[in-house]
Coordinates of C-alpha atoms in Angstrom, one line a residue:
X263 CA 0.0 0.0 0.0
X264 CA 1.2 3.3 -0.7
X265 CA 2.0 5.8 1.4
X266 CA -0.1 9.1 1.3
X267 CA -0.5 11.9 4.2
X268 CA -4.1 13.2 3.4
X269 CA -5.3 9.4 3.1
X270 CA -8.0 9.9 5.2
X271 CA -8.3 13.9 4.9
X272 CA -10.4 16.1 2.5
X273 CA -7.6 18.5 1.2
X274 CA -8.4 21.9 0.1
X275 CA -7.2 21.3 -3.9
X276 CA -6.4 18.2 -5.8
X277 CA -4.8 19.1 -9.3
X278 CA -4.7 16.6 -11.9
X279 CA -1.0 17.0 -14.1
X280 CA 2.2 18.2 -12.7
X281 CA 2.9 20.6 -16.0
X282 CA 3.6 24.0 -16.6
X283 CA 0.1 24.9 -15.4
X284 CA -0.1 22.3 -12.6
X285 CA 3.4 23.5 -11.5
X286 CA 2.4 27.0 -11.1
X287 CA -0.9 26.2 -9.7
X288 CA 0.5 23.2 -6.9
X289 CA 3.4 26.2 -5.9
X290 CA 1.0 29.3 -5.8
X291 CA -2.1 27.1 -3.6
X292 CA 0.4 25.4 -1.4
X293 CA 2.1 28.7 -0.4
X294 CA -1.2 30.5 0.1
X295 CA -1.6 27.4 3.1
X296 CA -3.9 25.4 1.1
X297 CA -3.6 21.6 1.6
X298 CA -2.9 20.6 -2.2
X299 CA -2.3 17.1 -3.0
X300 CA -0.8 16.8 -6.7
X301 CA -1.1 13.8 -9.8
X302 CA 0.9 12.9 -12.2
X303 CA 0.6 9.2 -14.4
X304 CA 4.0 9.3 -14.7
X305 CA 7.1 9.7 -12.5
X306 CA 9.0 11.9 -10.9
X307 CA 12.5 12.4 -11.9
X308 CA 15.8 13.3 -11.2
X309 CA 18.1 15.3 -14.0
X310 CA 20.9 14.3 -12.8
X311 CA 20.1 10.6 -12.8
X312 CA 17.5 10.3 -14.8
X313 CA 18.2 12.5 -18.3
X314 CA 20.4 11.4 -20.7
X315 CA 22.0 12.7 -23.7
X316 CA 20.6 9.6 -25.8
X317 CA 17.5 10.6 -28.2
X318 CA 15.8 7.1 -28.3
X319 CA 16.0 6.9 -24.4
X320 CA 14.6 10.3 -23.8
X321 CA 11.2 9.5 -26.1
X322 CA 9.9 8.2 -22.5
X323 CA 9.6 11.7 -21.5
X324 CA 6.5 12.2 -24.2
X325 CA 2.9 10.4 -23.8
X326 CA 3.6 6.5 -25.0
X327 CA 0.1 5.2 -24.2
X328 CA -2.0 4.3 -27.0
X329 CA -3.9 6.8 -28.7
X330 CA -6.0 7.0 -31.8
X331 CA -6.0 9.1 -34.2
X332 CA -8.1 9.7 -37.1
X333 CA -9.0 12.2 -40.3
X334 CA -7.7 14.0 -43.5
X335 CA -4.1 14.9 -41.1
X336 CA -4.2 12.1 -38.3
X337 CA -1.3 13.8 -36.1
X338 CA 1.9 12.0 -34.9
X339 CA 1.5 11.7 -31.2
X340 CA 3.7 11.5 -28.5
X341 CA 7.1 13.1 -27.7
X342 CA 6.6 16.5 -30.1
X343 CA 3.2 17.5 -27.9
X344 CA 2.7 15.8 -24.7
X345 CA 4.8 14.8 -21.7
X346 CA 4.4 11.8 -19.1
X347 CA 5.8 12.7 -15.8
X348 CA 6.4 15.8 -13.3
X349 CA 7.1 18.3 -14.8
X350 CA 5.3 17.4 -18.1
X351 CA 6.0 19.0 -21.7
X352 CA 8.5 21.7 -19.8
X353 CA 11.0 19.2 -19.1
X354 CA 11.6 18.5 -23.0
X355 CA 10.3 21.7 -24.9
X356 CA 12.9 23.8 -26.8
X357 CA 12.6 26.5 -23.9
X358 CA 11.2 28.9 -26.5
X359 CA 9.2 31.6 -24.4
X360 CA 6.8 34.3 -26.2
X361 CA 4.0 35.7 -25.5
X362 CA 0.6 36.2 -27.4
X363 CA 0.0 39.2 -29.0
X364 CA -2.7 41.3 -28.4
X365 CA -4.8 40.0 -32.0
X366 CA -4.5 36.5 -31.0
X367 CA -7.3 37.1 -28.2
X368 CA -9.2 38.8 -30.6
X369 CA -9.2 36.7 -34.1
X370 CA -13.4 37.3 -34.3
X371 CA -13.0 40.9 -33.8
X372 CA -9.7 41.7 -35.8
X373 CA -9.7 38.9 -38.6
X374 CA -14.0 37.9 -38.9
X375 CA -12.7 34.0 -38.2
X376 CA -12.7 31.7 -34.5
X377 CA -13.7 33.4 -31.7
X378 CA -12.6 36.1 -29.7
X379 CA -11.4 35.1 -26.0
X380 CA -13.2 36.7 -23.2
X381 CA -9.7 37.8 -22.0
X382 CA -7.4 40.2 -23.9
X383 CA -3.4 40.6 -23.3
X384 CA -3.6 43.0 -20.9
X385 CA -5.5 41.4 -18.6
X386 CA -2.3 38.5 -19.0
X387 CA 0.5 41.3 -19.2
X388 CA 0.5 41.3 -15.7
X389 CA 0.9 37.4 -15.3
X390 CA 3.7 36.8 -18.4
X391 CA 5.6 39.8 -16.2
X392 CA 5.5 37.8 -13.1
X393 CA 6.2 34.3 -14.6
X394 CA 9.0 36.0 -16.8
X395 CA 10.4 36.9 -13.5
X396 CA 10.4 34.3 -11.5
X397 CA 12.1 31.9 -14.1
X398 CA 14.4 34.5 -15.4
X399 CA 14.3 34.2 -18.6
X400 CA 16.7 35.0 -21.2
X401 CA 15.6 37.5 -24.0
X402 CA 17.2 40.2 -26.2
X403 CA 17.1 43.7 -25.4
X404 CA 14.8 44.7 -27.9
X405 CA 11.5 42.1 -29.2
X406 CA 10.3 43.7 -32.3
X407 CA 6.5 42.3 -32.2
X408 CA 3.6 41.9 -30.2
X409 CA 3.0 44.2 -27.3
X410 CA 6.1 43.6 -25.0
X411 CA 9.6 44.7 -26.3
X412 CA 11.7 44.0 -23.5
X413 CA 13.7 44.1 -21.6
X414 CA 13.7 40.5 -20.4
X415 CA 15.1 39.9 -16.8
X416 CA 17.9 38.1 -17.8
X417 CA 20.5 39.1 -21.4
X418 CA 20.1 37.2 -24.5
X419 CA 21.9 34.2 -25.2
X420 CA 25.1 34.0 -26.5
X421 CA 26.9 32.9 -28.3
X422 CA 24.3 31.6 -31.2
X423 CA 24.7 28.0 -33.5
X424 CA 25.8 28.2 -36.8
X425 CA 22.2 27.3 -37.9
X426 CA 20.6 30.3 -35.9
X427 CA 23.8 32.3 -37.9
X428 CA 22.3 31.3 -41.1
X429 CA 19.0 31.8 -40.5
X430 CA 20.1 35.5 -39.3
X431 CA 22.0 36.2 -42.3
X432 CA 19.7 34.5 -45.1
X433 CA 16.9 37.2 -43.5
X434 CA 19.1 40.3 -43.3
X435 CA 19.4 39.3 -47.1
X436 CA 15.6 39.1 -47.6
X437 CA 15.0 42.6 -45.5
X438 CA 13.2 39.9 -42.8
X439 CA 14.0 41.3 -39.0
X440 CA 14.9 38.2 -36.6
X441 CA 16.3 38.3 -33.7
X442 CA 17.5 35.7 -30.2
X443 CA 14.0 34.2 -29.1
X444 CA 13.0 34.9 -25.7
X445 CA 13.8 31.5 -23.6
X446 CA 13.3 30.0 -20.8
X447 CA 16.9 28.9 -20.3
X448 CA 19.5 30.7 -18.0
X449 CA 22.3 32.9 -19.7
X450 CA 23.7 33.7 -16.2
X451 CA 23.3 32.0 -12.7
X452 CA 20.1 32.0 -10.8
X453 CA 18.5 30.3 -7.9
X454 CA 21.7 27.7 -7.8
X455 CA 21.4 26.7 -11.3
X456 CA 23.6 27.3 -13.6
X457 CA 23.7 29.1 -16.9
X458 CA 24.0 26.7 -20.3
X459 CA 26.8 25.4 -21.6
X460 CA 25.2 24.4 -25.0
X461 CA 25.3 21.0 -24.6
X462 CA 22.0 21.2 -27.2
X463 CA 20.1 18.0 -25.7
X464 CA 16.6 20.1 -24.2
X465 CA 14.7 17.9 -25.9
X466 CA 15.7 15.1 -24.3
X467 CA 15.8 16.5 -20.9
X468 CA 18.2 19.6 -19.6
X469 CA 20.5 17.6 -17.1
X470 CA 22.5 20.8 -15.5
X471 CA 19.2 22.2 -14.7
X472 CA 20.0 25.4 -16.7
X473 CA 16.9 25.2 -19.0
X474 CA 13.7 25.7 -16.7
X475 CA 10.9 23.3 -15.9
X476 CA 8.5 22.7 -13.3
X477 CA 10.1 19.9 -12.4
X478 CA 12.9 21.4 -11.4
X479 CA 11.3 25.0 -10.1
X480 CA 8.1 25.2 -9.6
X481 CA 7.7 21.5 -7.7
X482 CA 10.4 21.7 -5.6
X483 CA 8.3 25.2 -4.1
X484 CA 5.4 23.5 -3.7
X485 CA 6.8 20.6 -1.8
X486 CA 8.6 23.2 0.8
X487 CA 5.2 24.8 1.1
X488 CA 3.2 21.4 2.0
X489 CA 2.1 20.0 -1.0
X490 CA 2.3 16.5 -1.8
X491 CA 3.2 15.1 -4.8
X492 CA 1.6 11.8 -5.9
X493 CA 4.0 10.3 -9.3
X494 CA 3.4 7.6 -11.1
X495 CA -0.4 7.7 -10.5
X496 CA -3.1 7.7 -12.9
X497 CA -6.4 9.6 -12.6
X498 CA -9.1 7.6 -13.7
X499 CA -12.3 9.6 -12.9
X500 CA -13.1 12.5 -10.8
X501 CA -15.7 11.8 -8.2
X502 CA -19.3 13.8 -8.0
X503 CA -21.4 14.2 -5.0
X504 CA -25.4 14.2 -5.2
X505 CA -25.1 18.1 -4.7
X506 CA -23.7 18.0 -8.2
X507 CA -20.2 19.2 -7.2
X508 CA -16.6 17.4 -7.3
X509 CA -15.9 15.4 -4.4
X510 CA -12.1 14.1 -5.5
X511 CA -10.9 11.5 -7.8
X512 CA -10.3 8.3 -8.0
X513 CA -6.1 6.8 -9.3
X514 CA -4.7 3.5 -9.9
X515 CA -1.1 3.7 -8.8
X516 CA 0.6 -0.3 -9.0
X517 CA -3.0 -2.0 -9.9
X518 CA -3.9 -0.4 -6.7
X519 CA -7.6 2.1 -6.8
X520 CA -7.1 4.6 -4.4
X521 CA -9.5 7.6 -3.9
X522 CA -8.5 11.5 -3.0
X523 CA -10.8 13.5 -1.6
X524 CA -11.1 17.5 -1.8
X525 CA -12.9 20.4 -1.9
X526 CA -11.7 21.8 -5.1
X527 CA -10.2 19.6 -8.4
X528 CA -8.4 21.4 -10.9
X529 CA -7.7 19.5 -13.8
X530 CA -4.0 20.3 -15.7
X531 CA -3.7 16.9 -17.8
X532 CA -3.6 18.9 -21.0
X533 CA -5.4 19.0 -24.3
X534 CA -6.1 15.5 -25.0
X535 CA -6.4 13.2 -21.0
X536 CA -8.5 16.6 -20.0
X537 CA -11.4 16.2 -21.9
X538 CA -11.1 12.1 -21.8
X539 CA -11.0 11.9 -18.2
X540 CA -14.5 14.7 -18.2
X541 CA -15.8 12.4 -20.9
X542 CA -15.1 9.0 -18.6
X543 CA -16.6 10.6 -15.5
X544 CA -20.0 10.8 -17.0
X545 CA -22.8 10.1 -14.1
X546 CA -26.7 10.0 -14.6
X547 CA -26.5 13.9 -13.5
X548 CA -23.6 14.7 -16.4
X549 CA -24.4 11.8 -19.1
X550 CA -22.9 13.5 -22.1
X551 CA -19.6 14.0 -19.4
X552 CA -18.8 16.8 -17.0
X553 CA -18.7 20.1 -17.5
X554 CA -20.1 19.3 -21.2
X555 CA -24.1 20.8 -20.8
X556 CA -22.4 23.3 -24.1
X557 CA -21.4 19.9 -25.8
X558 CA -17.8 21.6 -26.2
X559 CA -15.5 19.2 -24.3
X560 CA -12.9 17.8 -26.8
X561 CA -14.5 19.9 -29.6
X562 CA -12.4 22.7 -31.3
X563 CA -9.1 21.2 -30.3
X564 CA -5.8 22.4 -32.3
X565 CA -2.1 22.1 -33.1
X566 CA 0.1 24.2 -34.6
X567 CA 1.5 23.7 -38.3
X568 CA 5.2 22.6 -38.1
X569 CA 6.9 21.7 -41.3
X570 CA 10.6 22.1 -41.4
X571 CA 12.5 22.8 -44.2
X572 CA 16.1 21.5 -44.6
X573 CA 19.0 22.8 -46.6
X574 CA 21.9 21.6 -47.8
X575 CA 24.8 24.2 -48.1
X576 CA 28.4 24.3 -49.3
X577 CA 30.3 24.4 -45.9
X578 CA 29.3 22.8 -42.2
X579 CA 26.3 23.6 -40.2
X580 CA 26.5 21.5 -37.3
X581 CA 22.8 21.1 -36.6
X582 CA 23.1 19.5 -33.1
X583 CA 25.3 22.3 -32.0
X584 CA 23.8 24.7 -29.0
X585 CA 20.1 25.3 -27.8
X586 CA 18.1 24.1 -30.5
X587 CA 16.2 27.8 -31.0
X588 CA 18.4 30.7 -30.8
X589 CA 16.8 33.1 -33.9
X590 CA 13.5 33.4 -34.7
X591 CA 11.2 36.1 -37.1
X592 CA 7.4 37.2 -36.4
X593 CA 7.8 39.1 -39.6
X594 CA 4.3 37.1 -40.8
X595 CA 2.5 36.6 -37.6
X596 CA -0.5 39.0 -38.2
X597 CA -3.0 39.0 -41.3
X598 CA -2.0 40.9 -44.7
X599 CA -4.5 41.6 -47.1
X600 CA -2.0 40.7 -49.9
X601 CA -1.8 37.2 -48.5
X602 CA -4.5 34.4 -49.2
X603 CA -5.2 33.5 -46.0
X604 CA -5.9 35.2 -42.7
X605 CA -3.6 35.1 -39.1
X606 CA 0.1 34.3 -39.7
X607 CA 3.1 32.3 -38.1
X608 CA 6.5 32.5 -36.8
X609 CA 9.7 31.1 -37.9
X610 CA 12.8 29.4 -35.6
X611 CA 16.1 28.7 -37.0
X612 CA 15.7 25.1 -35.4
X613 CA 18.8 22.5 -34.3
X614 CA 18.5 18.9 -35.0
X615 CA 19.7 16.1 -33.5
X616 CA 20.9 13.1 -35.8
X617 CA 17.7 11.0 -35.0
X618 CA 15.6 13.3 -35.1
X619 CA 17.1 14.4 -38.4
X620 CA 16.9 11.0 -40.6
X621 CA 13.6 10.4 -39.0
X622 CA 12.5 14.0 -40.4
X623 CA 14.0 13.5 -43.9
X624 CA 12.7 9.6 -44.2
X625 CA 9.2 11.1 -44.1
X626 CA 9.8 14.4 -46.0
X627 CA 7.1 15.5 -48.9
X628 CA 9.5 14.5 -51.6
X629 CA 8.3 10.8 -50.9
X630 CA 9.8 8.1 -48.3
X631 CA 13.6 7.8 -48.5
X632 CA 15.1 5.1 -46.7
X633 CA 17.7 2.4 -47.3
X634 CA 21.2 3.3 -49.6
X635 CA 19.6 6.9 -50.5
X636 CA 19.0 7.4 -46.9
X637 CA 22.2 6.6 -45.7
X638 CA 24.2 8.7 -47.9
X639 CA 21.8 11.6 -47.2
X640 CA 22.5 11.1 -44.1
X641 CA 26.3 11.2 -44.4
X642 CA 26.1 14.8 -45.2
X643 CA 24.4 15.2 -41.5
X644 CA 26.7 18.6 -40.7
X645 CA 25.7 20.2 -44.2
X646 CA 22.6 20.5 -43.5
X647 CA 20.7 23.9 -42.1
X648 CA 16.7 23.9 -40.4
X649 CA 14.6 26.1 -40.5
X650 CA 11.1 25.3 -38.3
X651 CA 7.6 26.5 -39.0
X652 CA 5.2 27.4 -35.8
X653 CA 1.7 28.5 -37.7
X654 CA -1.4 29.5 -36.5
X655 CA -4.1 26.6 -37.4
X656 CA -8.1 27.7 -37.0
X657 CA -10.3 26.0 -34.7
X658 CA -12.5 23.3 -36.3
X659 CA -15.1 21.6 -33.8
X660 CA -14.7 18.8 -36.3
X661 CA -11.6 18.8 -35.1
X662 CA -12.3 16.5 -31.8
X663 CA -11.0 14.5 -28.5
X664 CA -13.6 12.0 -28.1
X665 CA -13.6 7.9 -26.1
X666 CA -12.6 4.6 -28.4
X667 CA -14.2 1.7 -27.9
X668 CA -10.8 0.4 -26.9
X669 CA -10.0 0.4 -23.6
X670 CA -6.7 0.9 -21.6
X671 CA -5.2 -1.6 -19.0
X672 CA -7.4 0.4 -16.3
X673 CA -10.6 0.0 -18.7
X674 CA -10.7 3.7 -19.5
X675 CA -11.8 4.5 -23.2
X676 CA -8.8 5.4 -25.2
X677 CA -8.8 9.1 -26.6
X678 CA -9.9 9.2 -30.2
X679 CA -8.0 12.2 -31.8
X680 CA -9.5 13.9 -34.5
X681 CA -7.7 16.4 -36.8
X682 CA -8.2 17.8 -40.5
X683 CA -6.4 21.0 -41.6
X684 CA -8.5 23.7 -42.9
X685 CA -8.3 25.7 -46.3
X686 CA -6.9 28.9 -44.6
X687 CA -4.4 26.0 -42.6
X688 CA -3.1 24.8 -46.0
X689 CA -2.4 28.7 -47.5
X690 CA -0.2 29.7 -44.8
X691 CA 1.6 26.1 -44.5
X692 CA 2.1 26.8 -48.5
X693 CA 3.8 30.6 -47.9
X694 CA 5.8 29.2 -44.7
X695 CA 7.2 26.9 -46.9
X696 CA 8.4 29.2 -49.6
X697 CA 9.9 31.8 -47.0
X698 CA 11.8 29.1 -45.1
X699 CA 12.6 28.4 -48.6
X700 CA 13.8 31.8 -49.4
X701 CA 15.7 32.2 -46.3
X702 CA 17.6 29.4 -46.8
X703 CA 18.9 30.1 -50.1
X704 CA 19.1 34.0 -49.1
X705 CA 21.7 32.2 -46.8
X706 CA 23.4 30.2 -49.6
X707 CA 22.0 26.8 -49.5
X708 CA 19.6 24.7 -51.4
X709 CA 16.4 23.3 -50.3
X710 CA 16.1 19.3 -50.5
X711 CA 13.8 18.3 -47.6
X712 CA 10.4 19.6 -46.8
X713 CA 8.9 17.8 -43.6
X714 CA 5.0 17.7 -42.7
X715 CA 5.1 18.4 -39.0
X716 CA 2.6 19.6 -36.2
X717 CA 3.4 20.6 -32.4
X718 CA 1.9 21.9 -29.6
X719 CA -1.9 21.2 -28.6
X720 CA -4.7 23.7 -27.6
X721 CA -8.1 23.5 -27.1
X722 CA -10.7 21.5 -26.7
X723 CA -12.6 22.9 -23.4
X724 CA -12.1 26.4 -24.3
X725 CA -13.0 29.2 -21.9
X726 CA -15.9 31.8 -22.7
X727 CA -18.7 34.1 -21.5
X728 CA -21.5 32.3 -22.6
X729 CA -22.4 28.9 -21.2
X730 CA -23.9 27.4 -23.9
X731 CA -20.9 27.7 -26.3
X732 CA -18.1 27.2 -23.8
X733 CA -16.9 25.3 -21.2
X734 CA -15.3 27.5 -18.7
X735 CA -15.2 31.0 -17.6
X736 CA -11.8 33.1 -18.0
X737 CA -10.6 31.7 -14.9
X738 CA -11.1 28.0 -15.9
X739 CA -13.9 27.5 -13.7
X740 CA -16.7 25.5 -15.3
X741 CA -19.9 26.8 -15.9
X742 CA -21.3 23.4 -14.7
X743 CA -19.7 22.5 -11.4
X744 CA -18.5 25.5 -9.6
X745 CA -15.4 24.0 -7.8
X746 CA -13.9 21.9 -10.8
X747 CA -11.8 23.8 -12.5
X748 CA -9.8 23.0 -16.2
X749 CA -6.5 24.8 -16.3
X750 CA -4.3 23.8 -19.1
X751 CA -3.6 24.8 -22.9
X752 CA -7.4 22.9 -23.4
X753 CA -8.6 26.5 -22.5
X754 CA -7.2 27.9 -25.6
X755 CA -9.8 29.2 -27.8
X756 CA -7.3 30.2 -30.7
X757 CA -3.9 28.6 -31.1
X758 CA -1.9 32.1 -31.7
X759 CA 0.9 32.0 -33.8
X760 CA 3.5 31.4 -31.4
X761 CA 4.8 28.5 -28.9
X762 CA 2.0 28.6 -26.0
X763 CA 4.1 27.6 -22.9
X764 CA 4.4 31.1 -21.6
X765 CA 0.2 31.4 -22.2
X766 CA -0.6 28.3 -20.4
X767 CA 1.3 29.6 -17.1
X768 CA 0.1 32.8 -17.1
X769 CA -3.4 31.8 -17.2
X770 CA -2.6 29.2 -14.4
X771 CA -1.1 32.1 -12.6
X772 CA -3.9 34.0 -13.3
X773 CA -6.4 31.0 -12.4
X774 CA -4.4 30.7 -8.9
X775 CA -5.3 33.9 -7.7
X776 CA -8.4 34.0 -8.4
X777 CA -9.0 30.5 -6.5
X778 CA -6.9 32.1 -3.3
X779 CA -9.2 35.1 -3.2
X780 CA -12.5 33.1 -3.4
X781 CA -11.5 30.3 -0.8
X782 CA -10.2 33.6 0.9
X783 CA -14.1 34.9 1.2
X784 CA -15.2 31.0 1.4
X785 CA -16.8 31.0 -2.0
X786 CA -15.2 28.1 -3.2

């Protein structure tokens, strides 16, 4: 039997996911003297002894459990947009850290397509200042878009890869502005941790600690503060009372059903084991699921566009060298009336590892290369230059979470993930392509791969004013069941045209104070 010190206790706050929103959330509850006991399905490890610089290993830190997947674009899942275990998808993203800009709350309003969210950036300025803050992160001393141009609290990173060189100097050539991304990944000591050294692996797991996650800040926190952290255990269902409000949840931890209860459940298991586990707790007083009366859970989800474009140039590149991002353009990221499609993207100058890189080119547009041609491709591994796509793909509520008929070894119904690209999705994948493609030979290199890709997950229980088309309020309380809240990138209602890490904590940070105040007043 396992071990647990609110056994036998209703805790103030159970919170479902230990990732970059459950991390903020488990630190800012336990430190306001809330009991908060913390679930994650899988475990909790160390970096020193648990990362390695090994690309195969390191696939364990994505989602492995089966999922299916289904339309026009079935997406690749796993590794590129989930994690499994504390700390979740911070513990192997690039560290890339921008904001939304101000039109990416407001597509309806600005562009006439999605919805607008009922939230605008400034009412997250606030938030992205204090989470910018308290991870330090790196950025240069000007940011050129959006509605915050620095200064970052920490100098940009330096010195930059030979692929973040080219990309620089193929869009000088072009008249395109780039500059050093903001990241969330020291360029100077903080908090103990040291600044990076380069070593390029964050994808597989930052073992020096200089690249942030959860895991390794946010966690930590919350334990000092009195929360309890419960790895390696699935969440199966979240428990209702006959009042109609959560009571707790039910996990499985070793084969084992164990039972949590608490006054308030958050749920932070992201865009796809969210709206399953709502779906699986259906009850004769929620039959179509919880927190579903609008029929939105799992509906709307969406990804970002992701194709990479490889060149081959004349002298080395040296894609694994440094932190995989380190120069980036929002040149395209809003609508122009001289494009054909609305919204835009960004652009990364984007480090490879060799795995990564012959699985990328096996798969590329030009048709599957394997065997001889693939080997002496891969040969020419330090010739090669990346450049990554990030672009803004419309919600579709065709575009859907829902249960298999298959079940998993606890006898939950396997996510069924839905996803078709739209018209507009296809027109700016088609002029991404061609700029990377410009760049690149701006930069003096040829174009020979062209790799369909997506990354990153939103949606799916989207936040809203009105009830009937939403799921939860701005503060990611449902408009069903007062003290469940969803607080993940689920809440998205648009997808932006930028990595969403920095979004998702903010609104958790956001979320977090708004849950203090009303168990403050006893209104929760």
């Amino acid at each position: 039997m396992m071990k647990r010190r609110y056994e036998n206790d209703e805790v103030d706050v159970v919170i479902v996911g230990a990732g970059a929103a459950g991390g903020v959330l488990a630190k800012e509850l336990s430190e306001a003297g809330l009991k908060v006991v913390v679930f994650d399905a899988g475990p909790k490890r160390d970096p020193q002894k648990d990362f390695a610089s090994d690309e195969l290993a390191m696939k364990n830190l994505g989602w492995q459990e089966t999922r299916i997947v289904d339309g026009q674009d079935p997406l690749t899942m796993g590794h590129n947009n989930s994690g499994r275990g504390v700390g979740g998808g911070t513990v192997h993203f690039t560290g890339v850290f921008l904001r939304f800009h101000d039109v990416d709350f407001k597509a309806r309003s600005w562009d006439g397509v999605a919805e607008d969210w009922p939230i605008s950036y400034e009412d997250l300025a606030p938030y992205y200042d204090r989470i910018e803050k308290e991870i330090a992160v790196s950025g240069p001393k000007h940011f050129p878009w959006g509605n915050y141009h620095g200064p970052y609290p920490y100098p940009e990173r330096e010195p930059l890869s030979p692929n973040a060189y080219m990309f620089m100097n193929g869009c000088d050539k072009l008249g395109i502005e780039s500059v050093v991304p903001p990241l969330a990944i020291l360029s100077a000591p903080f908090e103990g941790r040291p600044p990076c050294i380069n070593r390029g692996f964050c994808n597989q797991g930052c073992m020096p600690d200089a690249k942030f996650s959860t895991l390794i800040v946010h966690i930590p926190k919350a334990i000092q503060a009195g929360a309890e952290i419960l790895a390696d255990c699935t969440v199966t269902q979240v428990l209702m009372g006959k009042d109609g409000r959560a009571q707790g949840v039910e996990f499985v931890h070793e084969g084992t059903t164990y039972s949590q209860k608490a006054k308030l459940v958050i749920l932070s298991a992201y865009v796809v084991e969210t709206p399953r586990l709502l779906l699986h707790s259906a009850n004769s007083s929620f039959p179509d699921g919880l927190a579903n009366s609008s029929g939105w859970v799992g509906k709307a989800f969406m990804t970002h566009s992701s194709h990479d474009v490889y060149g081959k140039f004349d002298h080395e590149i040296r894609l694994y060298k440094g932190t995989p991002v380190l120069a980036t353009t929002q040149a395209f990221y809003r609508t122009n009336e001289n494009h054909s499609f609305v919204r835009g993207y960004t652009l990364h100058a984007h480090g490879a590892r060799p795995v990564e890189f012959v699985n990328g080119i096996s798969k590329s547009s030009e048709g599957l290369l394997w065997g001889e041609k693939l080997r002496e491709k891969v040969l020419d591994y330090n010739y090669y230059g990346r450049i990554t796509l990030v672009g803004e793909v419309l919600p579709n509520e065709n575009n859907t979470i829902t249960l298999a008929d298959e079940k998993d070894e606890y006898g939950v119904p396997r996510a069924k993930v839905t996803f078709s690209y739209g018209e507009n999705d296809q027109s700016l994948i088609s002029h991404a392509v061609g700029k990377m493609g410009d760049i690149i030979q701006a930069a003096g290199g040829k174009v020979e791969f062209v790799v369909p890709d997506t990354a990153h997950l939103m949606g799916g229980c989207r936040m809203g004013d009105d009830p009937f088309q939403s799921v939860v309020n701005s503060y990611g309380q449902s408009h069903d069941i007062d003290n469940l809240f969803i607080c993940d990138a689920s809440v998205f209602v648009t997808s932006g045209a930028g990595n969403p890490t920095n979004t998702v904590m903010a609104i958790a940070l956001r979320t977090a104070d708004y849950i203090k105040e009303k168990m403050k007043r006893l209104e929760l």
